[in-house]
Amino acid sequence: MKIALCVKQVPDTTDIKWTENNTMKREGVESIINPYDIYALEQALKLKKMTGAEITVFTMGPLQAADMLKEIIALGADKGVLISDKKFAGSDTYATGKTVSTAIKKVLPDFDVILCGQFAVDGDTAQTGPCIANMLNIPQITYVKEINEFEQGTITATRLLDDGLEIVKVKTPALLCVLKSEFEPTRAKINDIIKAQDSEIQVVTLETLGLLPEEVGIKGSPTCVSKAFRPEVKHNCEKFFENGAETIFAKLKEIGVVK
Amino acid sequence: MSRGILLYAEVTRQGFIHTVFFELANKAVELSKKLDNAPITAVIFAQKDMIADYKDGFVKSGIDKVFVYDGFEKYSTETYTNIIVDLVREIDPEIILIGATNQGRDLAPRVSSALHTGLTADCIGLDINDKGRLAATRPTFGGQLMATILCNRDPQMATVRPKVFKPASVDNVRDTEFIYKTSDENADNVELVDFIKGLEDLKNELDSAQVIVAGGKGMKGEDGFKMLQTLADKLGGVVGASRGAVDLGIAPHTIQIGQTGKTVTPKLYIACAISGAIQHTVGITGSDYIIGINKDPNAPIFDVCDLGIVGDVFDVVPKLIDMLETI
């Protein structure tokens, strides 16, 4: 079995500082693996345990993202593919889907499963996964809580939805978008981290993919950001430093929550 | 006249039209006025004999035309995608709006990708700019930044977060035309084996709750959340949590409120030991009245509160529970 795992390097959003022009202060902002992708990796490792699958991890980003791929190899993935070219910069979800799906077709044409995180914490779009599935013309399962079973080319998975859990079966090849779950992700062992430093990362460029420059990056993106702004806040909060419980109690009576 | 706005009418598991559709419809009526009264069309996958039940909803919310696909009641990402793509090629709308529900967010990127166009996810604002294009505003970076997105191809697509726009008023009555369509699409690669209701009941409670008592990282542990449950019970409300608390593992992610959780609109929201990162507050600002309790007088939660209590939740909340017990 062959698994393509798609990951994204994102700025640590819990830690973002903004300039007055609403651009991100880049200095001191750490790049991390998108947290949802860690759970996709967990599911990939689960499939690997069940079937002895080989995991190839794909990411699109600058050359520095190779370090992240090595980190994921240290956690149990087998190979890393870095889709990197200055011409890919500014891609929206459509252009990203096109670039990543083309790379998977080139590098791992006989894949059985593609795993992605459900969201990336920087964009929160949850779109790239389904875009890749559509471009590769394979079924998709979104909101995957966990993979239950793999048997005779069919994956059984549990989806966590707003109104309950769905158990679904899908024939491979298929793409699954994985949610965060309750369990603690695996931590890399020091030996594996050292070993992973020597692993070779395959770099894929626009030329390798055989796409046209106008099909990728900003030019290949139907959408663009026309304006960015910080959300407004209201500043009419009445603050009390003492008698908290009494103050709330009185207010609850006033607004009719307590009779 | 402009080419029109197409809305997706999602049918819920219980067989109702999802409430977000009426919010989309209301917005579409507003956008249509800025687009030379563009016709508003809806697509629904439902049995023909159910349409009698749904009809009123369409007629009163300003829909000009409804395309009904009978025989496709079971949701299938690929089948629905193929049918919608065919319909879009036929009626050529300039805008497509879909609710940002689980189903909508599964379906929309598949449709946009098949149509080789862009999609703006989980929007909280829609407008038509001076060039007649859809300006879709959405939170990014966990709600810390708002971005207005334009799409240079047609159709321009957006998924819209439920409960952000007001539902259609009943006075947009139109002479709605219902068109029954068939399709031989049958791309059934996914089989639904089982559905287990219940686990997410808490989340649904959050949807309709009049009072929400939510806790953050500062609740320290599950005992802290038990205390909030007691307070919520006294007020006839339910408990919610910030992402910080969920990430710490002291609250289940089913009750998470904010950018990556639920958007809530209760009458009263009490934020306990929640610092108020924008990723949380973006999900609560639709509440009628917000009370914050936090030790830090400069906590950003107070920026969105109506009443701020600077103090320790473990001091304030038990006292409040005692006071509520005496009535």
Coordinates of C-alpha atoms in Angstrom, one line a residue:
Chain A
M1 CA 0.0 0.0 0.0
K2 CA 1.2 3.5 -0.8
I3 CA 0.1 6.6 1.1
A4 CA 0.6 10.2 0.1
L5 CA 0.5 12.4 3.1
C6 CA 0.0 16.1 2.4
V7 CA 1.3 18.6 5.0
K8 CA 1.6 22.3 5.3
Q9 CA 4.0 24.5 7.1
V10 CA 2.1 27.3 8.8
P11 CA 3.0 30.2 11.1
D12 CA 2.3 29.5 14.7
T13 CA -1.1 31.3 14.8
T14 CA -1.3 31.4 18.6
D15 CA 1.7 33.7 18.5
I16 CA 1.1 36.2 15.7
K17 CA 1.9 39.9 16.1
W18 CA 0.5 42.4 13.5
T19 CA 1.9 45.6 12.1
E20 CA -0.3 48.6 11.7
N21 CA -0.8 47.8 8.0
N22 CA -2.2 44.4 8.9
T23 CA 0.7 42.4 7.7
M24 CA 2.2 39.8 9.9
K25 CA 5.3 40.6 11.8
R26 CA 7.5 37.8 10.5
E27 CA 10.4 38.2 12.9
G28 CA 10.2 35.7 15.7
V29 CA 7.2 33.9 14.3
E30 CA 7.8 30.2 14.4
S31 CA 6.9 28.0 11.5
I32 CA 5.2 24.8 12.7
I33 CA 3.6 21.7 11.1
N34 CA -0.1 22.5 10.6
P35 CA -1.6 20.8 13.8
Y36 CA -4.3 19.0 11.8
D37 CA -1.6 17.4 9.6
I38 CA -0.1 15.7 12.6
Y39 CA -3.4 13.8 13.1
A40 CA -3.3 12.9 9.4
L41 CA 0.2 11.5 10.0
E42 CA -1.2 9.6 13.0
Q43 CA -3.8 7.9 10.7
A44 CA -1.1 7.2 8.1
L45 CA 1.0 5.5 10.7
K46 CA -2.0 3.5 11.8
L47 CA -2.4 2.3 8.2
K48 CA 1.3 1.6 8.0
K49 CA 1.0 -0.6 11.1
M50 CA -2.0 -2.4 9.6
T51 CA -0.7 -2.9 6.1
G52 CA 3.0 -2.2 6.1
A53 CA 2.2 0.8 3.9
E54 CA 4.9 3.2 2.6
I55 CA 4.3 6.9 3.5
T56 CA 5.5 9.6 1.1
V57 CA 5.0 13.0 2.6
F58 CA 4.4 16.0 0.2
T59 CA 4.6 19.6 1.0
M60 CA 4.5 22.8 -1.1
G61 CA 6.7 25.6 0.2
P62 CA 10.1 27.2 0.4
L63 CA 13.2 25.1 0.5
Q64 CA 13.4 25.5 4.3
A65 CA 10.3 23.3 4.5
A66 CA 12.6 20.4 3.9
D67 CA 13.4 20.5 7.6
M68 CA 9.7 19.9 8.4
L69 CA 9.7 16.9 6.0
K70 CA 12.6 15.4 7.9
E71 CA 10.8 16.0 11.1
I72 CA 7.9 13.9 9.7
I73 CA 10.2 11.2 8.5
A74 CA 11.6 11.1 12.0
L75 CA 8.0 10.5 13.2
G76 CA 7.7 7.5 10.8
A77 CA 7.1 8.6 7.2
D78 CA 9.4 7.0 4.6
K79 CA 10.1 9.6 2.0
G80 CA 9.8 13.4 1.6
V81 CA 8.8 15.4 -1.5
L82 CA 9.2 19.1 -1.5
I83 CA 7.2 21.0 -4.2
S84 CA 9.1 24.2 -4.4
D85 CA 9.5 26.9 -7.0
K86 CA 9.3 30.7 -6.7
K87 CA 6.6 30.5 -9.4
F88 CA 4.3 28.7 -7.0
A89 CA 4.2 31.7 -4.6
G90 CA 0.8 33.2 -4.0
S91 CA -1.2 30.1 -4.9
D92 CA -4.8 30.0 -3.7
T93 CA -6.5 26.7 -2.9
Y94 CA -7.3 26.0 -6.6
A95 CA -3.7 26.6 -7.8
T96 CA -2.4 24.7 -4.8
G97 CA -4.7 21.8 -5.5
K98 CA -3.6 21.7 -9.1
T99 CA 0.1 21.8 -8.2
V100 CA 0.0 19.2 -5.4
S101 CA -2.3 16.8 -7.4
T102 CA 0.1 17.1 -10.4
A103 CA 3.1 16.3 -8.1
I104 CA 1.3 13.3 -6.6
K105 CA 0.5 12.0 -10.1
K106 CA 4.2 12.5 -11.2
V107 CA 5.9 11.1 -8.1
L108 CA 3.5 8.5 -6.7
P109 CA 1.1 7.6 -9.5
D110 CA 0.2 4.3 -7.9
F111 CA -0.9 5.7 -4.6
D112 CA -3.8 4.1 -2.7
V113 CA -4.6 6.7 -0.1
I114 CA -4.0 10.5 0.2
L115 CA -4.3 11.9 3.7
C116 CA -4.6 15.6 4.5
G117 CA -5.4 17.6 7.6
Q118 CA -9.0 18.9 7.5
F119 CA -7.9 22.5 7.9
A120 CA -4.8 24.5 7.9
V121 CA -4.8 26.8 10.9
D122 CA -3.6 29.8 8.9
G123 CA -6.2 29.8 6.2
D124 CA -8.9 27.6 7.7
T125 CA -10.3 27.0 4.2
A126 CA -10.5 23.2 4.2
Q127 CA -10.5 23.3 0.5
T128 CA -7.2 22.0 -0.8
G129 CA -8.0 18.4 0.1
P130 CA -11.2 18.2 -1.9
C131 CA -9.6 20.2 -4.8
I132 CA -6.8 17.5 -5.0
A133 CA -9.4 14.7 -4.9
N134 CA -11.4 16.3 -7.7
M135 CA -8.3 16.9 -9.8
L136 CA -7.3 13.3 -9.4
N137 CA -10.9 12.2 -9.9
I138 CA -11.0 10.1 -6.7
P139 CA -13.6 10.0 -3.9
Q140 CA -13.0 12.0 -0.8
I141 CA -14.0 11.6 2.9
T142 CA -13.8 14.8 4.9
Y143 CA -14.1 15.2 8.7
V144 CA -12.4 11.9 9.4
K145 CA -12.0 11.2 13.1
E146 CA -10.2 7.9 12.5
I147 CA -9.6 5.2 10.1
N148 CA -11.1 2.0 11.4
E149 CA -10.1 -0.7 8.9
F150 CA -8.5 -1.4 5.6
E151 CA -9.6 -4.5 3.9
Q152 CA -9.5 -5.6 0.2
G153 CA -8.9 -2.2 -1.1
T154 CA -11.7 -0.6 1.0
I155 CA -11.2 1.8 3.9
T156 CA -13.7 2.1 6.7
A157 CA -13.5 5.4 8.5
T158 CA -15.4 7.4 11.2
R159 CA -16.5 10.9 10.3
L160 CA -17.2 13.4 13.1
L161 CA -20.0 15.7 12.0
D162 CA -22.1 18.3 13.7
D163 CA -25.0 16.0 14.3
G164 CA -23.2 12.7 15.0
L165 CA -20.8 10.1 13.8
E166 CA -20.9 8.5 10.4
I167 CA -19.2 5.2 9.6
V168 CA -18.3 5.2 5.9
K169 CA -16.6 2.8 3.5
V170 CA -14.7 4.0 0.5
K171 CA -12.8 2.1 -2.2
T172 CA -9.3 3.1 -2.7
P173 CA -7.7 5.1 -4.2
A174 CA -9.3 7.8 -2.1
L175 CA -8.5 11.0 -0.3
L176 CA -9.2 11.5 3.4
C177 CA -9.2 14.8 5.4
V178 CA -8.4 14.2 9.0
L179 CA -9.7 16.1 12.1
K180 CA -7.9 16.5 15.4
S181 CA -8.7 13.7 17.8
E182 CA -8.3 13.2 21.5
F183 CA -5.1 11.1 21.5
E184 CA -1.6 12.5 22.0
P185 CA 0.4 12.5 18.8
T186 CA 3.6 10.4 18.6
R187 CA 6.8 12.1 19.6
A188 CA 10.0 11.4 17.6
K189 CA 12.7 9.4 19.3
I190 CA 16.1 11.1 19.3
N191 CA 17.7 8.4 17.2
D192 CA 15.0 8.7 14.5
I193 CA 15.6 12.5 14.5
I194 CA 19.3 12.0 13.9
K195 CA 18.7 9.4 11.2
A196 CA 16.1 11.5 9.4
Q197 CA 18.6 14.3 9.0
D198 CA 20.3 12.2 6.3
S199 CA 17.2 11.3 4.4
E200 CA 17.1 12.7 0.9
I201 CA 14.2 15.0 0.1
Q202 CA 13.1 15.0 -3.5
V203 CA 12.5 18.5 -4.8
V204 CA 9.9 19.0 -7.4
T205 CA 9.8 22.2 -9.5
L206 CA 7.5 23.7 -12.1
E207 CA 9.7 22.1 -14.8
T208 CA 9.4 18.7 -13.2
L209 CA 5.6 19.0 -13.1
G210 CA 5.3 20.1 -16.7
L211 CA 2.8 22.8 -15.9
L212 CA 2.7 26.2 -17.5
P213 CA 3.8 29.2 -15.4
E214 CA 0.3 30.7 -15.9
E215 CA -1.3 27.6 -14.4
V216 CA 0.4 28.0 -11.0
G217 CA 1.1 30.6 -8.3
I218 CA -0.7 34.0 -8.4
K219 CA -1.3 33.7 -12.1
G220 CA -3.0 30.4 -11.8
S221 CA -5.1 31.5 -8.8
P222 CA -8.7 32.6 -9.5
T223 CA -9.0 34.4 -6.2
C224 CA -7.0 37.2 -4.7
V225 CA -7.1 39.1 -1.4
S226 CA -8.3 42.7 -2.1
K227 CA -8.3 43.9 1.5
A228 CA -7.1 42.7 4.9
F229 CA -8.2 44.3 8.2
R230 CA -8.3 43.5 11.9
P231 CA -11.8 42.8 13.3
E232 CA -13.4 45.6 15.2
V233 CA -13.9 45.4 18.9
K234 CA -16.3 47.3 21.2
H235 CA -14.9 49.3 24.0
N236 CA -17.8 49.9 26.3
C237 CA -17.2 47.2 28.8
E238 CA -18.2 48.1 32.4
K239 CA -15.4 46.7 34.5
F240 CA -15.7 45.8 38.2
F241 CA -12.8 44.9 40.4
E242 CA -14.8 43.9 43.5
N243 CA -18.0 42.1 44.4
G244 CA -17.9 40.1 41.2
A245 CA -20.6 37.6 42.1
E246 CA -23.0 40.3 43.5
T247 CA -22.5 42.4 40.4
I248 CA -23.2 39.5 38.0
F249 CA -26.2 38.4 40.1
A250 CA -27.7 41.9 39.9
K251 CA -27.1 42.0 36.2
L252 CA -28.7 38.6 35.6
K253 CA -31.8 39.9 37.4
E254 CA -31.7 43.1 35.3
I255 CA -31.5 41.3 32.0
G256 CA -34.2 38.8 33.1
V257 CA -32.1 35.6 33.1
V258 CA -32.8 35.3 36.8
K259 CA -36.3 36.1 38.0
Chain B
M1 CA -30.4 41.6 -16.5
S2 CA -27.6 39.9 -14.8
R3 CA -27.0 36.2 -15.0
G4 CA -28.1 35.3 -11.6
I5 CA -27.2 33.8 -8.2
L6 CA -27.5 30.1 -7.5
L7 CA -28.1 28.9 -3.9
Y8 CA -27.6 25.4 -2.6
A9 CA -30.6 24.2 -0.5
E10 CA -29.2 21.6 1.8
V11 CA -31.7 19.0 3.1
T12 CA -30.8 17.9 6.7
R13 CA -30.8 14.3 7.9
Q14 CA -34.2 15.1 9.5
G15 CA -35.6 16.2 6.1
F16 CA -35.7 19.9 6.6
I17 CA -34.1 22.6 4.5
H18 CA -31.1 23.7 6.5
T19 CA -31.7 27.1 8.2
V20 CA -28.5 28.5 6.6
F21 CA -30.3 28.4 3.2
F22 CA -32.8 31.1 4.4
E23 CA -29.8 33.2 5.5
L24 CA -28.2 32.8 2.0
A25 CA -31.5 33.7 0.4
N26 CA -31.8 36.9 2.4
K27 CA -28.3 37.9 1.4
A28 CA -28.9 36.9 -2.2
V29 CA -31.9 39.2 -2.4
E30 CA -29.7 42.1 -1.2
L31 CA -26.9 41.2 -3.6
S32 CA -29.4 40.8 -6.5
K33 CA -30.5 44.4 -6.1
K34 CA -26.9 45.5 -6.7
L35 CA -26.8 43.3 -9.8
D36 CA -29.6 44.6 -11.8
N37 CA -32.1 42.4 -10.1
A38 CA -30.2 39.2 -10.9
P39 CA -32.6 36.2 -10.8
I40 CA -32.1 34.0 -7.7
T41 CA -32.1 30.3 -8.3
A42 CA -31.9 27.4 -5.9
V43 CA -30.9 23.7 -6.4
I44 CA -32.3 21.0 -4.1
F45 CA -31.9 17.2 -4.0
A46 CA -35.3 16.0 -2.7
Q47 CA -38.2 13.8 -3.5
K48 CA -40.8 15.4 -5.7
D49 CA -43.6 14.8 -3.1
M50 CA -41.6 16.6 -0.4
I51 CA -41.6 19.9 -2.4
A52 CA -45.1 20.7 -1.2
D53 CA -43.5 21.0 2.3
Y54 CA -40.6 23.1 1.1
K55 CA -42.5 25.3 -1.3
D56 CA -43.5 28.0 1.1
G57 CA -39.9 28.5 2.2
F58 CA -38.7 29.1 -1.3
V59 CA -41.7 31.3 -2.3
K60 CA -41.3 33.6 0.8
S61 CA -37.6 34.0 0.7
G62 CA -37.3 35.5 -2.7
I63 CA -36.3 32.5 -4.9
D64 CA -37.3 32.9 -8.6
K65 CA -36.6 29.4 -9.7
V66 CA -35.9 26.0 -8.0
F67 CA -34.3 23.1 -9.7
V68 CA -35.4 19.9 -8.0
Y69 CA -33.4 16.6 -8.5
D70 CA -35.6 13.7 -7.4
G71 CA -34.0 10.4 -6.6
F72 CA -30.8 11.7 -5.0
E73 CA -31.8 12.0 -1.4
K74 CA -28.7 10.3 -0.1
Y75 CA -25.8 12.8 -0.1
S76 CA -22.9 11.8 -2.3
T77 CA -20.1 14.2 -2.8
E78 CA -19.3 13.1 -6.3
T79 CA -22.9 12.7 -7.6
Y80 CA -24.0 16.0 -6.2
T81 CA -20.9 17.7 -7.6
N82 CA -21.4 16.3 -11.1
I83 CA -25.1 17.3 -11.1
I84 CA -24.4 20.8 -9.9
V85 CA -21.6 21.2 -12.4
D86 CA -24.0 20.2 -15.2
L87 CA -26.6 22.6 -13.9
V88 CA -24.1 25.5 -13.7
R89 CA -23.0 24.9 -17.3
E90 CA -26.7 25.1 -18.3
I91 CA -27.9 28.1 -16.4
D92 CA -24.5 30.0 -16.1
P93 CA -24.9 31.8 -12.8
E94 CA -22.3 34.4 -11.9
I95 CA -22.5 33.7 -8.2
I96 CA -23.0 30.4 -6.3
L97 CA -23.6 30.5 -2.5
I98 CA -23.5 27.4 -0.3
G99 CA -23.9 27.1 3.5
A100 CA -20.6 26.4 5.3
T101 CA -22.0 23.3 7.0
N102 CA -20.2 20.0 7.1
Q103 CA -21.9 19.0 3.8
G104 CA -21.4 22.4 2.2
R105 CA -17.7 22.5 3.0
D106 CA -17.4 19.0 1.6
L107 CA -19.3 19.8 -1.6
A108 CA -18.3 23.4 -2.4
P109 CA -14.5 22.9 -3.0
R110 CA -15.3 19.9 -5.2
V111 CA -17.7 21.9 -7.3
S112 CA -15.4 25.0 -7.6
S113 CA -12.5 22.8 -8.5
A114 CA -14.5 21.0 -11.2
L115 CA -15.6 24.4 -12.6
H116 CA -12.0 25.6 -12.5
T117 CA -13.0 28.6 -10.4
G118 CA -12.2 30.0 -7.0
L119 CA -14.1 29.5 -3.7
T120 CA -14.0 31.7 -0.6
A121 CA -14.6 29.6 2.5
D122 CA -16.7 30.2 5.6
C123 CA -17.6 33.9 4.7
I124 CA -19.0 36.3 7.3
G125 CA -19.6 39.1 4.9
L126 CA -20.7 39.4 1.2
D127 CA -21.1 42.4 -0.9
I128 CA -20.9 43.6 -4.6
N129 CA -18.0 45.9 -5.3
D130 CA -18.1 48.9 -7.7
K131 CA -17.1 46.7 -10.6
G132 CA -20.0 44.4 -10.0
R133 CA -17.9 41.6 -8.5
L134 CA -18.6 39.6 -5.3
A135 CA -16.5 40.8 -2.4
A136 CA -16.4 37.9 0.1
T137 CA -15.0 38.6 3.6
R138 CA -13.8 35.8 5.8
P139 CA -11.6 35.4 8.9
T140 CA -8.1 34.0 8.5
F141 CA -5.3 33.2 10.9
G142 CA -7.7 31.8 13.4
G143 CA -9.9 34.9 13.1
Q144 CA -7.1 37.3 13.9
L145 CA -7.4 38.9 10.4
M146 CA -10.3 39.5 8.1
A147 CA -9.7 39.2 4.4
T148 CA -11.9 40.4 1.6
I149 CA -11.5 38.0 -1.4
L150 CA -12.3 38.6 -5.1
C151 CA -12.5 36.0 -7.8
N152 CA -11.5 36.8 -11.3
R153 CA -13.4 33.9 -12.9
D154 CA -17.1 33.0 -13.0
P155 CA -19.0 31.6 -11.3
Q156 CA -17.7 33.3 -8.1
M157 CA -18.3 30.9 -5.3
A158 CA -18.5 31.3 -1.5
T159 CA -19.5 29.1 1.5
V160 CA -21.2 31.2 4.2
R161 CA -21.0 30.5 7.9
P162 CA -24.4 29.7 9.4
K163 CA -26.0 32.2 11.8
V164 CA -24.0 35.2 10.6
F165 CA -26.6 36.6 8.2
K166 CA -30.3 37.2 9.2
P167 CA -32.7 34.7 7.8
A168 CA -35.0 35.8 5.0
S169 CA -37.9 37.9 6.0
V170 CA -41.2 36.5 4.8
D171 CA -42.0 39.5 2.6
N172 CA -39.8 38.6 -0.3
V173 CA -42.6 36.7 -1.9
R174 CA -42.0 35.6 -5.5
D175 CA -43.8 33.7 -8.1
T176 CA -41.4 30.8 -7.7
E177 CA -41.1 28.3 -10.6
F178 CA -40.2 24.7 -9.8
I179 CA -38.3 22.8 -12.4
Y180 CA -38.0 19.0 -12.0
K181 CA -34.8 17.6 -13.4
T182 CA -33.3 14.1 -13.8
S183 CA -29.8 12.9 -14.1
D184 CA -28.2 9.5 -14.7
E185 CA -25.2 10.5 -12.5
N186 CA -24.3 7.6 -10.2
A187 CA -20.8 8.0 -8.9
D188 CA -21.3 6.1 -5.7
N189 CA -17.9 5.4 -4.3
V190 CA -18.7 6.0 -0.7
E191 CA -21.1 3.8 1.3
L192 CA -22.7 5.1 4.5
V193 CA -22.5 2.1 6.8
D194 CA -23.9 3.6 10.0
F195 CA -24.9 6.9 11.6
I196 CA -24.5 7.3 15.4
K197 CA -26.4 10.3 16.7
G198 CA -25.8 11.7 20.1
L199 CA -22.2 12.4 20.6
E200 CA -22.5 15.8 19.2
D201 CA -25.7 16.7 21.0
L202 CA -23.7 19.1 23.1
K203 CA -22.8 21.0 20.0
N204 CA -26.4 21.2 18.9
E205 CA -27.3 22.4 22.4
L206 CA -24.8 25.2 21.9
D207 CA -26.6 26.2 18.7
S208 CA -29.9 26.8 20.4
A209 CA -28.8 27.7 23.9
Q210 CA -30.1 30.9 25.5
V211 CA -27.3 30.9 28.1
I212 CA -23.8 29.6 27.6
V213 CA -21.2 29.4 30.3
A214 CA -17.8 28.9 28.7
G215 CA -14.4 28.2 30.2
G216 CA -10.8 28.7 29.0
K217 CA -7.4 27.5 29.9
G218 CA -7.7 29.2 33.3
M219 CA -10.3 26.6 34.4
K220 CA -7.2 24.4 35.0
G221 CA -8.9 21.0 34.9
E222 CA -12.1 19.0 34.6
D223 CA -13.2 20.0 38.0
G224 CA -13.2 23.6 36.9
F225 CA -15.6 22.6 34.1
K226 CA -17.8 20.7 36.5
M227 CA -18.2 24.0 38.4
L228 CA -19.2 25.7 35.2
Q229 CA -21.7 23.0 34.5
T230 CA -23.3 23.6 37.9
L231 CA -23.5 27.3 37.1
A232 CA -24.9 26.6 33.6
D233 CA -27.5 24.2 35.1
K234 CA -28.7 26.9 37.5
L235 CA -29.1 29.3 34.6
G236 CA -30.8 26.8 32.3
G237 CA -27.8 27.0 30.0
V238 CA -25.0 24.8 28.6
V239 CA -21.2 24.7 28.8
G240 CA -18.8 25.8 26.1
A241 CA -15.0 26.0 25.9
S242 CA -12.3 28.0 24.2
R243 CA -9.7 26.3 21.9
G244 CA -7.2 26.9 24.7
A245 CA -9.1 24.7 27.1
V246 CA -9.7 22.0 24.4
D247 CA -6.1 21.9 23.4
L248 CA -5.2 21.5 27.1
G249 CA -7.5 18.5 27.1
I250 CA -9.7 19.8 29.9
A251 CA -12.8 20.1 27.7
P252 CA -14.0 18.0 24.7
H253 CA -13.6 19.6 21.3
T254 CA -17.3 19.0 20.7
I255 CA -18.1 22.1 22.8
Q256 CA -15.4 24.3 21.3
I257 CA -16.6 27.8 20.4
G258 CA -14.8 30.2 18.0
Q259 CA -13.1 30.2 14.7
T260 CA -12.4 26.5 14.5
G261 CA -15.4 25.6 16.6
K262 CA -19.0 26.9 16.8
T263 CA -20.4 30.3 16.3
V264 CA -22.9 30.9 19.0
T265 CA -25.6 33.6 19.4
P266 CA -27.1 33.1 22.9
K267 CA -28.9 35.8 25.0
L268 CA -26.2 35.6 27.6
Y269 CA -22.6 34.4 27.3
I270 CA -20.4 34.1 30.4
A271 CA -16.7 33.8 29.5
C272 CA -14.8 32.3 32.5
A273 CA -11.0 32.5 32.5
I274 CA -11.0 33.0 28.8
S275 CA -8.3 35.4 27.7
G276 CA -10.2 36.3 24.6
A277 CA -8.0 35.6 21.6
I278 CA -9.8 36.7 18.5
Q279 CA -10.1 33.2 17.3
H280 CA -12.5 32.7 20.3
T281 CA -14.3 36.1 20.3
V282 CA -15.1 35.8 16.6
G283 CA -17.5 33.0 17.5
I284 CA -19.3 34.9 20.3
T285 CA -19.8 38.5 19.2
G286 CA -23.4 37.7 18.1
S287 CA -24.4 37.1 21.7
D288 CA -26.9 39.6 23.1
Y289 CA -25.0 40.1 26.4
I290 CA -21.4 39.1 27.3
I291 CA -20.0 38.8 30.8
G292 CA -16.3 38.2 31.2
I293 CA -14.6 37.0 34.4
N294 CA -10.8 37.2 34.3
K295 CA -8.0 37.8 36.7
D296 CA -6.1 40.0 34.2
P297 CA -7.7 43.5 33.9
N298 CA -6.1 43.8 30.5
A299 CA -7.4 40.5 29.1
P300 CA -8.6 41.1 25.5
I301 CA -11.9 39.3 26.4
F302 CA -13.0 42.6 28.1
D303 CA -12.9 44.3 24.6
V304 CA -16.0 42.3 23.6
C305 CA -17.7 42.2 27.0
D306 CA -20.7 44.2 28.2
L307 CA -19.8 43.5 31.8
G308 CA -16.3 42.7 33.0
I309 CA -15.4 41.1 36.3
V310 CA -11.8 41.4 37.2
G311 CA -11.3 38.5 39.6
D312 CA -10.7 34.8 40.1
V313 CA -13.3 32.5 38.6
F314 CA -12.7 30.1 41.5
D315 CA -13.8 32.8 43.8
V316 CA -16.6 34.5 41.8
V317 CA -18.3 31.5 40.3
P318 CA -18.9 29.5 43.6
K319 CA -20.3 32.6 45.3
L320 CA -22.6 33.2 42.3
I321 CA -23.8 29.6 42.4
D322 CA -24.5 30.0 46.2
M323 CA -26.5 33.2 45.5
L324 CA -28.5 31.4 42.7
E325 CA -29.2 28.5 45.1
T326 CA -31.0 30.8 47.6
I327 CA -33.6 31.9 45.0

